[in-house]
CSV table of C-alpha atoms in Angstrom, one decimal:
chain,number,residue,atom,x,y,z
A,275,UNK,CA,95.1,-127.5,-15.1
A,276,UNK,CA,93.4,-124.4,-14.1
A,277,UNK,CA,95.1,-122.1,-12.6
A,278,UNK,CA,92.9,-121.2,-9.8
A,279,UNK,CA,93.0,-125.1,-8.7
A,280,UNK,CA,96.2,-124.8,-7.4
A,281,UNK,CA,98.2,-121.5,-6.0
A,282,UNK,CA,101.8,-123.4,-5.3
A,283,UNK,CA,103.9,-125.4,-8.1
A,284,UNK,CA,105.1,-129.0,-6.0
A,285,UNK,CA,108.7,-129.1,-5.8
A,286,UNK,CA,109.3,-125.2,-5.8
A,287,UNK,CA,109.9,-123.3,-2.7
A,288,UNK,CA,108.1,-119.8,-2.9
A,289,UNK,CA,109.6,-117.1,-0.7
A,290,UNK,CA,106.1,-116.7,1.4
A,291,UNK,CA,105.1,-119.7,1.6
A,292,UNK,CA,101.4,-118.2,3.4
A,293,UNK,CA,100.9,-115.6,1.0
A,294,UNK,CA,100.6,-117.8,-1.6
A,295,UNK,CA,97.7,-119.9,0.0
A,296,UNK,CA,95.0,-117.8,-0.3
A,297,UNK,CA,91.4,-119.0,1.6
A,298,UNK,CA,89.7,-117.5,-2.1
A,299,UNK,CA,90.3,-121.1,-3.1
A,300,UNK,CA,86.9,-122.3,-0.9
A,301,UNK,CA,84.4,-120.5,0.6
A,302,UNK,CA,85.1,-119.3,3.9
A,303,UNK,CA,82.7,-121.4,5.6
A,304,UNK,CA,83.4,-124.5,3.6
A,305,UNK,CA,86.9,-124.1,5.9
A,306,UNK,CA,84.8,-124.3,8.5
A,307,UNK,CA,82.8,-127.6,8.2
A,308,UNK,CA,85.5,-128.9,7.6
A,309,UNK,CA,87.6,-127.8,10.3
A,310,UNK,CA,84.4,-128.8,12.5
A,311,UNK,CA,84.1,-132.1,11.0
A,312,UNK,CA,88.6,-133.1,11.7
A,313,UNK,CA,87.9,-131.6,14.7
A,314,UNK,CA,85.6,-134.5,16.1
A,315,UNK,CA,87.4,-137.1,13.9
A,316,UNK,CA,90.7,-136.3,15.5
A,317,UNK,CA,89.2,-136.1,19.5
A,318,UNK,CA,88.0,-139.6,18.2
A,319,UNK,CA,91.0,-140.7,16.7
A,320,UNK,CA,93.0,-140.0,19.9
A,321,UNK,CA,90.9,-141.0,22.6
A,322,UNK,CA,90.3,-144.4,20.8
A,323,UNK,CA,93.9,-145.2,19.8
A,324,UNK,CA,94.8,-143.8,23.6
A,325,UNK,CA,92.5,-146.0,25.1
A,326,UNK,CA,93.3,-149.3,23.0
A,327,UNK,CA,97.1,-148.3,24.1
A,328,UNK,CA,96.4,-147.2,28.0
A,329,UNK,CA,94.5,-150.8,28.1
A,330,UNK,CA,97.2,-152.9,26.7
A,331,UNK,CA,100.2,-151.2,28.8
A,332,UNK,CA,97.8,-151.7,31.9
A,333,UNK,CA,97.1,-155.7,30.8
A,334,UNK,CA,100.4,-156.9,30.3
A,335,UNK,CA,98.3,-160.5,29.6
A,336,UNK,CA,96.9,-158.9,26.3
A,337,UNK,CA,100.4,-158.0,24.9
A,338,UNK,CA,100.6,-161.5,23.1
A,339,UNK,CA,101.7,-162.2,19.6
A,340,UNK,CA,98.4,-161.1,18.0
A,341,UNK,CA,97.9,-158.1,20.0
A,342,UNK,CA,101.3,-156.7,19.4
A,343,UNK,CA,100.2,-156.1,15.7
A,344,UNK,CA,97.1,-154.6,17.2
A,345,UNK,CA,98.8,-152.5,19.5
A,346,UNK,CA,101.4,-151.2,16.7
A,347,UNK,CA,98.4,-150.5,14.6
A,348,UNK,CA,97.2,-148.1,17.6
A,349,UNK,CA,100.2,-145.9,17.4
A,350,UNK,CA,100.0,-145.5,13.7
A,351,UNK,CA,96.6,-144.3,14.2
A,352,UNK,CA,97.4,-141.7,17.1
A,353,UNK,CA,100.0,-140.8,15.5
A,354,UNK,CA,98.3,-140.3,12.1
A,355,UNK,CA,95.3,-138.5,14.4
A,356,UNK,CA,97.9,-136.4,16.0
A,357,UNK,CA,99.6,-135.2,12.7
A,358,UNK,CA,97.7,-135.3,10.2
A,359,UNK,CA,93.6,-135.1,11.6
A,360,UNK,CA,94.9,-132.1,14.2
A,361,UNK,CA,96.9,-130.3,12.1
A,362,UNK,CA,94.2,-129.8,9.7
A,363,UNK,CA,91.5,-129.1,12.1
A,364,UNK,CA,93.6,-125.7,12.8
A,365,UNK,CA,94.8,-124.8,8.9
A,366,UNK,CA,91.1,-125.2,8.3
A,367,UNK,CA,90.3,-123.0,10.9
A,368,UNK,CA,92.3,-120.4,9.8
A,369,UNK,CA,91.4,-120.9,6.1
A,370,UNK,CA,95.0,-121.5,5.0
A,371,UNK,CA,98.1,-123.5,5.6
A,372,UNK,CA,99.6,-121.1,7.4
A,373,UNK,CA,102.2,-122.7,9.5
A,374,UNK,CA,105.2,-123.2,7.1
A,375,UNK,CA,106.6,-125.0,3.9
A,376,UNK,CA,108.5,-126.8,6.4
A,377,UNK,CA,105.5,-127.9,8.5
A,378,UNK,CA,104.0,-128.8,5.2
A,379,UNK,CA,106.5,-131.1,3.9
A,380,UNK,CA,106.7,-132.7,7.5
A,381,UNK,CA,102.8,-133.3,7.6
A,382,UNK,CA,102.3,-134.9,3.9
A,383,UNK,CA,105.6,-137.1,5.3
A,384,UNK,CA,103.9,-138.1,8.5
A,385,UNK,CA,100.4,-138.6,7.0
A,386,UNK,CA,102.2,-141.0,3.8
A,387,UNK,CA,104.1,-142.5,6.6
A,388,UNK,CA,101.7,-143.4,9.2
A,389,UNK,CA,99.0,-144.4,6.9
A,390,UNK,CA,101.1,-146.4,5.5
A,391,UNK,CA,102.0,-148.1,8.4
A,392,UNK,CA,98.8,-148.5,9.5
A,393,UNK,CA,97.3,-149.6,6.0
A,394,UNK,CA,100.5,-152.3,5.7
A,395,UNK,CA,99.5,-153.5,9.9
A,396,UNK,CA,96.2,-154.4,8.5
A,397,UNK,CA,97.9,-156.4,6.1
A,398,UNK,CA,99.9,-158.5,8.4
A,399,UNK,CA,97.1,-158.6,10.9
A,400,UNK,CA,94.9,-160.7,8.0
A,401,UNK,CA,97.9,-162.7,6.9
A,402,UNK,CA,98.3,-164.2,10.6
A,403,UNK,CA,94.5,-164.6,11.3
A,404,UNK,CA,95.0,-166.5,7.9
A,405,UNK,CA,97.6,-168.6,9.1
A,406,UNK,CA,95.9,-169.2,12.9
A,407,UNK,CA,92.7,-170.3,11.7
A,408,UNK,CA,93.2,-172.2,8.2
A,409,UNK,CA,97.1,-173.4,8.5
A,410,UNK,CA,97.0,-174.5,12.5
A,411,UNK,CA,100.6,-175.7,12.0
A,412,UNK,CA,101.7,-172.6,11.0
A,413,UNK,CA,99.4,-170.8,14.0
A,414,UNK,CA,101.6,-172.7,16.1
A,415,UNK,CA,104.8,-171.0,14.6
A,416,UNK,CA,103.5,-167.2,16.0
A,417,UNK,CA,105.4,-165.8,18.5
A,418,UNK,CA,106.2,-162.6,19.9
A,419,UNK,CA,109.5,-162.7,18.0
A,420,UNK,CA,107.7,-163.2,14.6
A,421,UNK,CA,105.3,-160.5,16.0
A,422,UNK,CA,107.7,-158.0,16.3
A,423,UNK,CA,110.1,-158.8,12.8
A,424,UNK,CA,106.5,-158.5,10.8
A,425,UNK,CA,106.4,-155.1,12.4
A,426,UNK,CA,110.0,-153.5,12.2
A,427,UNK,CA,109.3,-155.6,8.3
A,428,UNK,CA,106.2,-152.9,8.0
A,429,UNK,CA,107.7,-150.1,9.4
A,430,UNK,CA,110.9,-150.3,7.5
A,431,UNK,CA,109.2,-151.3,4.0
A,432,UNK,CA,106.9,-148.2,4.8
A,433,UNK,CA,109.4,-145.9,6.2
A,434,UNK,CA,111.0,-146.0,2.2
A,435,UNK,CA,108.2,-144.8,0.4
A,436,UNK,CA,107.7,-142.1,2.9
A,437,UNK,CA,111.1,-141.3,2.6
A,438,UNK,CA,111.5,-141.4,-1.2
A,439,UNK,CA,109.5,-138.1,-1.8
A,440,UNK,CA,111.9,-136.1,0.0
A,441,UNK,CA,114.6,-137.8,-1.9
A,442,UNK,CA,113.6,-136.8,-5.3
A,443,UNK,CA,111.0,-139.2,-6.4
A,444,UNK,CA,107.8,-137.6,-6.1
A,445,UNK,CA,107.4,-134.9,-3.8
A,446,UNK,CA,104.7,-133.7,-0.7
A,447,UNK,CA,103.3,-130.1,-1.2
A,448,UNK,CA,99.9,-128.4,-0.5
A,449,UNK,CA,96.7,-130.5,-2.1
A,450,UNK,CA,93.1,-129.4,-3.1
A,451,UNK,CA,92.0,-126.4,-1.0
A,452,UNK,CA,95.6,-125.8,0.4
A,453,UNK,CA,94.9,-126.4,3.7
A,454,UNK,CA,96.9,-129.8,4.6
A,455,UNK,CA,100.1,-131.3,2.4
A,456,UNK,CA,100.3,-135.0,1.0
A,457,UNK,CA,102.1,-136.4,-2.1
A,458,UNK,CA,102.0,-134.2,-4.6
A,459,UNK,CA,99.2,-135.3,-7.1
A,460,UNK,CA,99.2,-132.6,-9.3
A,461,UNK,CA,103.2,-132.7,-10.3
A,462,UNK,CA,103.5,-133.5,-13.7
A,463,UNK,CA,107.0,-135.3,-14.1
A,464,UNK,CA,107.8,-139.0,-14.8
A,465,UNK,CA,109.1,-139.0,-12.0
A,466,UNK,CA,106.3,-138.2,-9.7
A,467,UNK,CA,104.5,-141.0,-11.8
A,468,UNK,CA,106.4,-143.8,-11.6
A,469,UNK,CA,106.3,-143.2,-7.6
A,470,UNK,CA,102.5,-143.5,-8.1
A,471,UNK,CA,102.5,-146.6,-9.9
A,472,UNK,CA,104.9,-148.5,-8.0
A,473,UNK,CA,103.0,-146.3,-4.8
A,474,UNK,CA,99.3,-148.0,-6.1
A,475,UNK,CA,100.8,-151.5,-6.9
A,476,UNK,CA,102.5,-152.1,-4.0
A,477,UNK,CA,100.9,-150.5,-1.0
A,478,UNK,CA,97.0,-150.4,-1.7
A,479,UNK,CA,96.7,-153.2,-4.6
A,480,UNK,CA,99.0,-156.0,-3.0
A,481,UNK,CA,97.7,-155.2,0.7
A,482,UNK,CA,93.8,-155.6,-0.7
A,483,UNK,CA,94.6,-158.6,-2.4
A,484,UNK,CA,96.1,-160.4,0.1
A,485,UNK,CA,93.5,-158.9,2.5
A,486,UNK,CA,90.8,-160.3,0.7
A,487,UNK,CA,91.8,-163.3,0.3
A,488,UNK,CA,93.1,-164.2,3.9
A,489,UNK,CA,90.0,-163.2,5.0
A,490,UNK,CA,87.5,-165.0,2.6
A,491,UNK,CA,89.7,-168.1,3.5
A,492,UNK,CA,89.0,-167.6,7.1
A,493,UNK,CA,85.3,-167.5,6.4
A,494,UNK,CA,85.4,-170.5,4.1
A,495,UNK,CA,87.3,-172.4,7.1
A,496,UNK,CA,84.3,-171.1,9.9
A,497,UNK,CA,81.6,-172.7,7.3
A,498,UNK,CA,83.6,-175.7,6.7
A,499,UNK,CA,84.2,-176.1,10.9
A,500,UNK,CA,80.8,-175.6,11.4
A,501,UNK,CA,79.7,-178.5,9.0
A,502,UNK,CA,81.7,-180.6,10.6
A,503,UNK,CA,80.1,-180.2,13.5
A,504,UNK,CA,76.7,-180.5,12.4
A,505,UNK,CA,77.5,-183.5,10.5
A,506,UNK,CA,78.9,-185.1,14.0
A,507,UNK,CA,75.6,-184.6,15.5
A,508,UNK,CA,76.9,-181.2,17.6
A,509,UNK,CA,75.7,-178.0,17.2
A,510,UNK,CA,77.2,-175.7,15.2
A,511,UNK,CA,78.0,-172.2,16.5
A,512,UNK,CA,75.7,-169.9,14.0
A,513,UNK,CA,75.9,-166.7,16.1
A,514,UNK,CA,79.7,-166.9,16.4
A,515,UNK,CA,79.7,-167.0,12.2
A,516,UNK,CA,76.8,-164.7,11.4
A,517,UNK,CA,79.0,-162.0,14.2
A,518,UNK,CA,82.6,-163.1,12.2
A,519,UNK,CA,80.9,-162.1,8.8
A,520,UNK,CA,80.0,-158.8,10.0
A,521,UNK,CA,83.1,-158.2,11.3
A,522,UNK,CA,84.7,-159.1,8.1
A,523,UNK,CA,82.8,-157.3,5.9
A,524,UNK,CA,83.3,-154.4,8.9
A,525,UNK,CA,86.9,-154.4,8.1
A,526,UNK,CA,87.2,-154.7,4.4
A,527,UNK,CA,83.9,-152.0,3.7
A,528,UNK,CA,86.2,-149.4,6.4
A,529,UNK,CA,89.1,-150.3,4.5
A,530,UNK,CA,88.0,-149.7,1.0
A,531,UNK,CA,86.2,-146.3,2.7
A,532,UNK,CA,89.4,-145.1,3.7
A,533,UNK,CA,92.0,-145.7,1.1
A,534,UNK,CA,89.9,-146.5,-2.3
A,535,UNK,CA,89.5,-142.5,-2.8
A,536,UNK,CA,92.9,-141.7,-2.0
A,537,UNK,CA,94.0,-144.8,-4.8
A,538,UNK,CA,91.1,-143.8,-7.3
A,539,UNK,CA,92.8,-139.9,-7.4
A,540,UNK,CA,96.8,-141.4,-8.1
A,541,UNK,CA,95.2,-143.2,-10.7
A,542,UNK,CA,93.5,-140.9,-12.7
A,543,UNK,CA,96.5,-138.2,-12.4
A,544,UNK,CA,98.4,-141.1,-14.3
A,545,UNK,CA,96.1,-142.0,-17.1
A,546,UNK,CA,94.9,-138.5,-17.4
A,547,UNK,CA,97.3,-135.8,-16.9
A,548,UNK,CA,96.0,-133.4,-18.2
A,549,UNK,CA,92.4,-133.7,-16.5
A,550,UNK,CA,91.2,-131.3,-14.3
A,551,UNK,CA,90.4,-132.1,-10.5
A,552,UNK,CA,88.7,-129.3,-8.7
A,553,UNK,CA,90.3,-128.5,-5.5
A,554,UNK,CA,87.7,-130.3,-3.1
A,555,UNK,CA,87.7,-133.3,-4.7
A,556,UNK,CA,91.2,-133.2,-4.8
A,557,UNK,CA,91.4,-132.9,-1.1
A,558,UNK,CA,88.6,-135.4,-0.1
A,559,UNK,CA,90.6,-138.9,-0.3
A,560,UNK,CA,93.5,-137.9,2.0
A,561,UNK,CA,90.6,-136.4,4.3
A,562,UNK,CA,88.8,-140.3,4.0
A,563,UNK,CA,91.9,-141.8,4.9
A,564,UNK,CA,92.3,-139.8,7.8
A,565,UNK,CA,89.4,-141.1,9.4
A,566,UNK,CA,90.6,-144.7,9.0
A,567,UNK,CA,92.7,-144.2,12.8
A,568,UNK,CA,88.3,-144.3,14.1
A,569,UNK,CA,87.6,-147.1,13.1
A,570,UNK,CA,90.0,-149.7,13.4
A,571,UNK,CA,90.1,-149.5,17.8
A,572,UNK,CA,86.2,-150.2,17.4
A,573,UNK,CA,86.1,-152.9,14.7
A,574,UNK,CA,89.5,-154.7,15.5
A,575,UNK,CA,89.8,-154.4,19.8
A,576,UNK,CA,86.8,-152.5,21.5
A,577,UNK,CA,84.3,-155.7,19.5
A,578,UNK,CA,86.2,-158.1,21.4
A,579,UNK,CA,84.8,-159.3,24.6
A,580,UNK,CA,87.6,-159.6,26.9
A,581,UNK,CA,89.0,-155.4,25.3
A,582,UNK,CA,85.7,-154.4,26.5
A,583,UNK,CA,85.6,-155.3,29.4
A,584,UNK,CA,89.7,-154.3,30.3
A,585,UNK,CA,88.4,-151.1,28.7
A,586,UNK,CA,85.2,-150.3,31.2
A,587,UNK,CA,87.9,-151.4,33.8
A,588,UNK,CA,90.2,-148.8,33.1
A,589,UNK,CA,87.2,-145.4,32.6
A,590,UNK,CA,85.6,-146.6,36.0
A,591,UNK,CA,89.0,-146.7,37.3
A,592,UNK,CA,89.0,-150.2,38.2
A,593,UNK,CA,84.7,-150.1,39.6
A,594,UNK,CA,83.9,-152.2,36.8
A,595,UNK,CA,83.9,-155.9,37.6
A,596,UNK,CA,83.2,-158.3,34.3
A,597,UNK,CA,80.5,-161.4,34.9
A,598,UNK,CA,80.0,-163.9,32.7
A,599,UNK,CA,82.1,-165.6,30.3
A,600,UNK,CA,83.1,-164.0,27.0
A,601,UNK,CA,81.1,-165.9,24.3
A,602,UNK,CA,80.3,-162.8,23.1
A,603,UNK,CA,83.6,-162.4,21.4
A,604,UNK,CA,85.2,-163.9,18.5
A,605,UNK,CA,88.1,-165.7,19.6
A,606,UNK,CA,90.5,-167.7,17.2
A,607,UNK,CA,91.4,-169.8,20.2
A,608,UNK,CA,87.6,-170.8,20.6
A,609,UNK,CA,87.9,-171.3,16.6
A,610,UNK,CA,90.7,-173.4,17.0
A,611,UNK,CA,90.3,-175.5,20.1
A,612,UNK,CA,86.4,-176.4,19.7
A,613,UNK,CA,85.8,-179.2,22.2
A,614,UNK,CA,82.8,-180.4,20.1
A,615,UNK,CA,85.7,-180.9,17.1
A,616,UNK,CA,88.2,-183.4,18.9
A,617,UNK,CA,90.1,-184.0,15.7
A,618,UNK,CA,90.6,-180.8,14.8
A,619,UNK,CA,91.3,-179.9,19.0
A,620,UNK,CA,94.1,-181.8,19.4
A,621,UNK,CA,96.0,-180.2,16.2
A,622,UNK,CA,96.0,-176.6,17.7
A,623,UNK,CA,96.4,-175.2,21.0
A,624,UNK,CA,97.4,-172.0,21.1
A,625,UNK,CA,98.7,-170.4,24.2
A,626,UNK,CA,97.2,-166.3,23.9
A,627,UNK,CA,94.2,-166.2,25.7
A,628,UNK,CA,92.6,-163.4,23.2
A,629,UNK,CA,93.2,-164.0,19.4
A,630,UNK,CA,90.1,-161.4,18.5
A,631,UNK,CA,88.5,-162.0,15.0
């Protein structure tokens, strides 16, 4: 490793902790993009996770099952806006990570944390739509209490490997151009790379797979509902698939944007240790995953119908008046309860009045 990649050995606590993050590592105004570029990520980040949250607490009829996840996953993405997007909007600023070791090991541990939480919410978010849409009998089995043990399940199971680093196994420290903290890639130790296996196994490979799958299976069930219904002489609801394949793809493309860089780098400091990684691209993935908290309000609550319009209710404080029904929106109830599919009507009836695809 060269030396100049890197001006603080992870798991060593150096007496001054600022003088040993020097801004030499990056041109001066290469700090400043990017301190420019978190800045408008993070007023993003928090006004979109503060909106999806202000709406729900002010609709008490969205809180359902489904929602809860949704909901859950909008704290995870303030809070990851809040410390990990902010925080490194003002180190850039200054050029340095100049606010502490302590500060440091707190950030990586709320950025690991949070992301996690949020990646893992994703997860279980998939895995119910999968159950909703293409095991009805098991749809009928969500409730607010199986809501809310997937979450504390999520929260808990991430909460460990967040926890772990600052137990000995692995560690957080200063990354790339030293101006934010994460898990610390560039320790050399056993140790530190058996976190990162088990780390890339179990919380980005297992969460895509299943992912993937529970969404392709959704699809597949859409096609095969909308078959049926041609075949019965109805007329199959095109514009409702066409707009649940784009939202698909929406998620999994955002996904992969967010995480695969921050996956790709653990697993090239495993098979090749000794490999150099220059500071900026060292410190790009954790930067791509913090602009996954974006996103997800748009492409998971503000495309639904029935969000939309609770959200223009609550900026025109309450001036807004909806019309018109909301076919616009995918709705797993509509998916479930087609009237022009009796048969398949009569199996599932769910009670939410938004399920949003």
């Amino acid at each position: 490793m060269d030396s100049n990649s890197t001006s603080w050995i992870p798991g060593s606590h150096p007496p001054n902790f600022q003088a040993d993050v020097a801004p030499t590592i990056f041109p001066r105004v290469g700090y400043s993009i990017i301190s420019f570029l978190m800045f408008i990520n993070t007023v993003l980040s928090v006004f979109n996770n503060s909106l999806v949250i202000t709406v729900m607490l002010k609709n008490p009829s969205l809180l359902h099952p489904m929602n809860v996840i949704i909901f859950s996953l909008a704290v995870s993405d303030l809070m990851i806006g809040l410390c990990g997007s902010l925080v490194v909007t003002i180190t850039n600023y200054e050029g340095s990570f100049f606010i502490g070791h302590t500060a440091c090991i707190f950030q990586g541990f709320a950025v690991n944390y949070f992301g996690l939480v949020s990646l893992c919410t994703l997860t279980l978010l998939a895995y119910e739509r999968y159950n909703v849409v293409c095991k009805p009998r098991a749809g009928l089995k969500l409730s607010m209490r199986r809501s809310i043990i997937g979450l504390i399940i999520v929260w808990v199971f991430c909460l460990f490997w967040a926890v772990a680093p600052l137990l000995g196994w692995s560690s957080y420290g200063p990354e790339g151009i030293q101006t934010s903290c994460s898990l610390a890639w560039e320790e050399r130790s056993w140790s530190n790379y058996s976190y990162l296996i088990l780390y890339t196994l179990l919380c980005f490979l297992l969460p895509v797979a299943i992912i993937i799958y529970c969404y392709s299976k959704v699809l597949t069930s859409m096609n095969k509902l909308n078959r049926s219904v041609e075949l019965q002489g109805g007329c199959s609801s095109q514009k409702e698939n066409e707009h649940a394949i784009t939202m698909v793809l929406a998620m999994i493309i955002a996904f992969f944007v967010c995480w695969l860089p921050y996956t790709a780098l653990s697993v090239v400091v495993v098979v090749d240790p000794e490999l150099y990684i220059p500071p900026l691209v060292a410190s790009m993935p954790m930067y791509f995953a913090k602009t996954s908290p974006v996103y997800n309000p748009i492409i998971y609550v503000l495309s639904n119908k029935q969000f939309r319009d609770a959200t223009l209710e609550v900026l025109s404080c309450g001036r807004f008046i909806p019309h018109g029904p909301s076919s616009g929106s995918i709705n797993m109830r509509n998916l479930n309860s087609r009237s022009r599919l009796t048969s398949f009507s009569r199996k599932i009836s769910t009670p939410s009045k938004v399920l949003p695809l």
